[in-house]
PDB file of C-alpha atoms in Angstrom:
ATOM      1  CA  MET B   1     -18.790   6.902  11.071  1.00 88.00           C
ATOM      2  CA  LEU B   2     -16.080   5.407  10.135  1.00 95.00           C
ATOM      3  CA  GLN B   3     -12.912   7.518   9.006  1.00 96.00           C
ATOM      4  CA  TYR B   4      -9.954   6.822   6.188  1.00 97.00           C
ATOM      5  CA  VAL B   5      -6.528   8.607   6.298  1.00 98.00           C
ATOM      6  CA  MET B   6      -4.373   9.454   3.642  1.00 98.00           C
ATOM      7  CA  PHE B   7      -0.409   9.893   4.023  1.00 97.00           C
ATOM      8  CA  ILE B   8       0.917  13.255   2.100  1.00 95.00           C
ATOM      9  CA  ILE B   9       4.588  12.490   2.005  1.00 95.00           C
ATOM     10  CA  ASN B  10       7.611  14.731   1.299  1.00 89.00           C
ATOM     11  CA  SER B  11       8.845  13.752  -2.027  1.00 81.00           C
ATOM     12  CA  GLY B  12      12.456  12.191  -2.557  1.00 78.00           C
ATOM     13  CA  LYS B  13      13.951  12.070  -5.984  1.00 88.00           C
ATOM     14  CA  PHE B  14      12.174  10.166  -8.633  1.00 89.00           C
ATOM     15  CA  ALA B  15      13.133   7.020  -9.815  1.00 91.00           C
ATOM     16  CA  SER B  16      14.304   6.685 -13.048  1.00 90.00           C
ATOM     17  CA  ASN B  17      10.729   5.343 -14.569  1.00 87.00           C
ATOM     18  CA  ASN B  18       9.690   8.965 -13.804  1.00 85.00           C
ATOM     19  CA  MET B  19       6.241   7.368 -11.812  1.00 88.00           C
ATOM     20  CA  ALA B  20       7.679   6.607  -8.418  1.00 91.00           C
ATOM     21  CA  HIS B  21       9.411   8.903  -5.737  1.00 91.00           C
ATOM     22  CA  ILE B  22      12.596   7.465  -3.604  1.00 93.00           C
ATOM     23  CA  PHE B  23      11.608   8.607  -0.395  1.00 94.00           C
ATOM     24  CA  GLU B  24      14.337   9.533   2.692  1.00 92.00           C
ATOM     25  CA  ASP B  25      12.537   7.105   5.258  1.00 95.00           C
ATOM     26  CA  TYR B  26      10.634   3.818   4.690  1.00 96.00           C
ATOM     27  CA  THR B  27      10.295   2.847   8.261  1.00 97.00           C
ATOM     28  CA  TRP B  28       6.570   5.192   8.789  1.00 97.00           C
ATOM     29  CA  TRP B  29       5.283   2.224   5.386  1.00 98.00           C
ATOM     30  CA  ILE B  30       6.433  -0.642   7.005  1.00 98.00           C
ATOM     31  CA  GLY B  31       5.058   0.188  10.430  1.00 96.00           C
ATOM     32  CA  LEU B  32       1.690   0.663   9.057  1.00 97.00           C
ATOM     33  CA  VAL B  33       1.612  -2.004   6.667  1.00 98.00           C
ATOM     34  CA  LYS B  34       2.398  -4.269   9.658  1.00 97.00           C
ATOM     35  CA  LYS B  35      -0.563  -3.089  11.550  1.00 96.00           C
ATOM     36  CA  VAL B  36      -2.801  -3.577   8.586  1.00 98.00           C
ATOM     37  CA  LEU B  37      -2.123  -6.712   7.772  1.00 98.00           C
ATOM     38  CA  LYS B  38      -2.882  -8.095  11.051  1.00 97.00           C
ATOM     39  CA  LYS B  39      -6.151  -7.969   9.860  1.00 97.00           C
ATOM     40  CA  ALA B  40      -5.960  -8.725   6.730  1.00 98.00           C
ATOM     41  CA  GLU B  41      -7.184 -11.619   4.670  1.00 99.00           C
ATOM     42  CA  THR B  42      -6.583 -10.749   0.721  1.00 99.00           C
ATOM     43  CA  PHE B  43      -4.549  -8.829  -1.121  1.00 99.00           C
ATOM     44  CA  GLU B  44      -4.007  -6.816  -4.742  1.00 99.00           C
ATOM     45  CA  MET B  45      -1.316  -5.908  -6.424  1.00 99.00           C
ATOM     46  CA  ARG B  46      -1.713  -3.948  -9.417  1.00 98.00           C
ATOM     47  CA  LEU B  47       1.760  -3.726 -11.538  1.00 98.00           C
ATOM     48  CA  TRP B  48       2.592  -1.996 -14.950  1.00 97.00           C
ATOM     49  CA  SER B  49       4.577  -4.372 -17.567  1.00 96.00           C
ATOM     50  CA  ASP B  50       8.557  -2.840 -16.452  1.00 94.00           C
ATOM     51  CA  ASP B  51       7.261  -3.518 -12.744  1.00 96.00           C
ATOM     52  CA  VAL B  52       9.743  -6.806 -13.369  1.00 96.00           C
ATOM     53  CA  GLU B  53      10.225  -7.393  -9.600  1.00 97.00           C
ATOM     54  CA  ALA B  54       6.940  -7.047  -8.217  1.00 98.00           C
ATOM     55  CA  ILE B  55       5.480  -9.411 -11.104  1.00 98.00           C
ATOM     56  CA  GLU B  56       8.305 -11.729  -9.768  1.00 98.00           C
ATOM     57  CA  SER B  57       6.331 -11.017  -6.476  1.00 98.00           C
ATOM     58  CA  GLY B  58       2.344 -11.527  -7.715  1.00 98.00           C
ATOM     59  CA  LEU B  59       3.326 -14.864  -9.267  1.00 98.00           C
ATOM     60  CA  LYS B  60       4.831 -16.145  -5.962  1.00 98.00           C
ATOM     61  CA  TYR B  61       2.180 -15.231  -4.100  1.00 98.00           C
ATOM     62  CA  GLY B  62      -1.200 -14.330  -5.938  1.00 98.00           C
ATOM     63  CA  THR B  63      -2.992 -15.183  -8.882  1.00 98.00           C
ATOM     64  CA  LYS B  64      -2.952 -13.261 -11.928  1.00 98.00           C
ATOM     65  CA  VAL B  65      -6.878 -11.766 -12.887  1.00 97.00           C
ATOM     66  CA  ASN B  66      -7.749 -10.534 -16.017  1.00 95.00           C
ATOM     67  CA  ASN B  67      -8.216  -6.275 -16.077  1.00 94.00           C
ATOM     68  CA  LYS B  68     -10.464  -5.076 -19.535  1.00 91.00           C
ATOM     69  CA  GLU B  69     -10.274  -1.488 -17.377  1.00 92.00           C
ATOM     70  CA  THR B  70      -6.398  -0.529 -17.277  1.00 93.00           C
ATOM     71  CA  GLU B  71      -3.165  -2.092 -18.887  1.00 93.00           C
ATOM     72  CA  GLU B  72      -2.316  -2.721 -15.589  1.00 97.00           C
ATOM     73  CA  ILE B  73      -1.125  -6.367 -14.539  1.00 98.00           C
ATOM     74  CA  VAL B  74      -3.075  -7.669 -11.509  1.00 98.00           C
ATOM     75  CA  PHE B  75      -2.674 -10.489  -9.135  1.00 99.00           C
ATOM     76  CA  GLN B  76      -4.804 -11.298  -6.331  1.00 99.00           C
ATOM     77  CA  GLY B  77      -4.455 -13.510  -3.043  1.00 99.00           C
ATOM     78  CA  LYS B  78      -4.609 -14.585   0.079  1.00 99.00           C
ATOM     79  CA  VAL B  79      -2.801 -13.272   2.980  1.00 99.00           C
ATOM     80  CA  THR B  80       0.206 -15.677   3.859  1.00 98.00           C
ATOM     81  CA  ASN B  81       2.926 -15.646   6.733  1.00 98.00           C
ATOM     82  CA  ASP B  82       5.422 -16.062   2.986  1.00 98.00           C
ATOM     83  CA  PHE B  83       3.742 -12.607   1.871  1.00 98.00           C
ATOM     84  CA  GLU B  84       3.267 -10.955   5.284  1.00 98.00           C
ATOM     85  CA  ILE B  85       7.122 -11.280   5.433  1.00 98.00           C
ATOM     86  CA  GLU B  86       7.485 -10.157   1.281  1.00 98.00           C
ATOM     87  CA  VAL B  87       6.021  -7.055   1.968  1.00 98.00           C
ATOM     88  CA  GLN B  88       7.336  -6.577   5.403  1.00 97.00           C
ATOM     89  CA  GLU B  89      11.198  -7.144   3.997  1.00 97.00           C
ATOM     90  CA  ASP B  90      11.305  -7.187   0.249  1.00 97.00           C
ATOM     91  CA  PHE B  91       9.138  -4.736  -0.750  1.00 97.00           C
ATOM     92  CA  MET B  92      11.823  -2.385  -1.905  1.00 96.00           C
ATOM     93  CA  SER B  93      12.764  -2.549  -6.025  1.00 96.00           C
ATOM     94  CA  ARG B  94      16.470  -2.290  -6.963  1.00 95.00           C
ATOM     95  CA  GLU B  95      16.530   1.513  -7.258  1.00 95.00           C
ATOM     96  CA  GLY B  96      14.586   2.282  -3.887  1.00 95.00           C
ATOM     97  CA  TYR B  97      11.028   2.264  -4.494  1.00 96.00           C
ATOM     98  CA  ILE B  98       8.475   0.336  -3.512  1.00 98.00           C
ATOM     99  CA  LYS B  99       8.239  -2.106  -6.090  1.00 98.00           C
ATOM    100  CA  TRP B 100       4.462  -2.507  -6.278  1.00 98.00           C
ATOM    101  CA  PHE B 101       2.412   0.394  -8.107  1.00 98.00           C
ATOM    102  CA  THR B 102      -0.214  -0.631  -5.978  1.00 98.00           C
ATOM    103  CA  LEU B 103      -0.655  -3.201  -3.712  1.00 99.00           C
ATOM    104  CA  ASN B 104      -4.246  -3.111  -1.469  1.00 99.00           C
ATOM    105  CA  LEU B 105      -5.242  -5.252   1.548  1.00 99.00           C
ATOM    106  CA  TYR B 106      -8.550  -6.296   2.172  1.00 98.00           C
ATOM    107  CA  ARG B 107     -10.818  -8.448   5.061  1.00 98.00           C
ATOM    108  CA  GLY B 108     -13.565 -10.328   3.432  1.00 97.00           C
ATOM    109  CA  GLU B 109     -14.837  -6.551   0.822  1.00 94.00           C
ATOM    110  CA  LYS B 110     -13.694  -4.350   3.026  1.00 95.00           C
ATOM    111  CA  LEU B 111     -10.288  -2.293   1.603  1.00 97.00           C
ATOM    112  CA  LEU B 112      -8.054  -1.676   4.995  1.00 98.00           C
ATOM    113  CA  PHE B 113      -5.061  -0.425   2.872  1.00 98.00           C
ATOM    114  CA  SER B 114      -4.401   0.900  -0.748  1.00 99.00           C
ATOM    115  CA  SER B 115      -0.711   2.135  -1.500  1.00 98.00           C
ATOM    116  CA  GLY B 116      -0.819   3.510  -4.129  1.00 97.00           C
ATOM    117  CA  HIS B 117       1.864   4.665  -7.281  1.00 96.00           C
ATOM    118  CA  TYR B 118       4.568   3.411  -5.501  1.00 96.00           C
ATOM    119  CA  GLY B 119       3.494   4.304  -1.842  1.00 95.00           C
ATOM    120  CA  ASP B 120       2.861   8.024  -2.949  1.00 94.00           C
ATOM    121  CA  GLU B 121      -0.296   7.153  -2.058  1.00 96.00           C
ATOM    122  CA  THR B 122      -0.620   5.208   1.173  1.00 98.00           C
ATOM    123  CA  LEU B 123      -4.695   5.331   3.028  1.00 98.00           C
ATOM    124  CA  VAL B 124      -6.109   3.140   5.677  1.00 98.00           C
ATOM    125  CA  PHE B 125      -9.861   2.500   5.905  1.00 97.00           C
ATOM    126  CA  ASP B 126     -11.831   1.367   8.669  1.00 94.00           C
ATOM    127  CA  LEU B 127     -10.772   3.419  10.856  1.00 96.00           C
ATOM    128  CA  SER B 128     -12.836   5.109  14.428  1.00 96.00           C
ATOM    129  CA  GLU B 129     -12.275   8.511  14.675  1.00 97.00           C
ATOM    130  CA  GLU B 130      -9.900   7.497  17.960  1.00 97.00           C
ATOM    131  CA  GLU B 131      -7.711   5.406  15.975  1.00 97.00           C
ATOM    132  CA  ALA B 132      -7.237   8.420  12.948  1.00 98.00           C
ATOM    133  CA  HIS B 133      -6.511  10.289  15.329  1.00 97.00           C
ATOM    134  CA  ARG B 134      -3.690   7.514  16.463  1.00 97.00           C
ATOM    135  CA  ILE B 135      -2.091   7.445  13.318  1.00 97.00           C
ATOM    136  CA  GLN B 136      -2.083  11.193  13.122  1.00 97.00           C
ATOM    137  CA  GLU B 137      -0.469  11.240  16.259  1.00 98.00           C
ATOM    138  CA  TRP B 138       2.016   7.877  15.730  1.00 97.00           C
ATOM    139  CA  ALA B 139       2.539   9.427  12.005  1.00 98.00           C
ATOM    140  CA  LYS B 140       4.465  12.969  13.893  1.00 97.00           C
ATOM    141  CA  GLN B 141       7.383  10.621  14.639  1.00 98.00           C
ATOM    142  CA  TYR B 142       8.338  10.613  11.081  1.00 97.00           C
ATOM    143  CA  PRO B 143       9.976  13.404   9.074  1.00 96.00           C
ATOM    144  CA  VAL B 144       8.881  12.542   5.940  1.00 96.00           C
ATOM    145  CA  ILE B 145       5.485  12.706   6.703  1.00 97.00           C
ATOM    146  CA  LYS B 146       4.452  16.111   5.455  1.00 96.00           C
ATOM    147  CA  ARG B 147       0.893  15.538   7.311  1.00 96.00           C
ATOM    148  CA  VAL B 148      -1.851  12.894   7.318  1.00 98.00           C
ATOM    149  CA  ASP B 149      -5.764  13.579   6.200  1.00 98.00           C
ATOM    150  CA  VAL B 150      -8.075  12.424   7.482  1.00 97.00           C
ATOM    151  CA  TYR B 151     -11.963  11.880   5.948  1.00 97.00           C
ATOM    152  CA  ASN B 152     -15.009  10.372   6.947  1.00 95.00           C
ATOM    153  CA  GLU B 153     -15.339   7.356   4.637  1.00 83.00           C
ATOM    154  CA  THR B 154     -17.986   6.030   1.947  1.00 76.00           C
ATOM    155  CA  ILE B 155     -17.787   2.640   1.559  1.00 62.00           C
ATOM    156  CA  ARG B 156     -15.401   1.124  -0.352  1.00 56.00           C
ATOM    157  CA  THR B 157     -15.628  -2.225  -1.945  1.00 54.00           C
ATOM    158  CA  LYS B 158     -12.655  -4.415  -4.206  1.00 56.00           C
ATOM    159  CA  PHE B 159     -12.249  -3.086  -7.834  1.00 52.00           C
TER     160      PHE B 159
END
């Protein structure tokens, strides 16, 4: 059975928007997203209207799609080399938190990675039991990660 992992992060201070945590360290997030980007084909960004830097990113790399279910601004697009560089090197807002409210990465219709609430709810999907265990072990090197919880996966597809 496939599994997924959820990262529980030691919260830092809150950003001025009172929604985003500013973590002490982001190297874990960069390392994780770098691995998943190798498998990903498409992305989805879900943003709020005041996520100006993230909206600029969405306009540059994706297409705005209609969203009648929430007030979020949604962009979707293909994972390209330039997009990968953006996610790995220009992921932070000026205030010091992950600039996307939600960043989802997909292979086909399958959700592989979800970084929600500005990275505070980061999950990796489509893992074997061994891969989930390796991620738990890998995470131990990062003090900012409180723990990594493992769950049995049900089928997840695009929203």
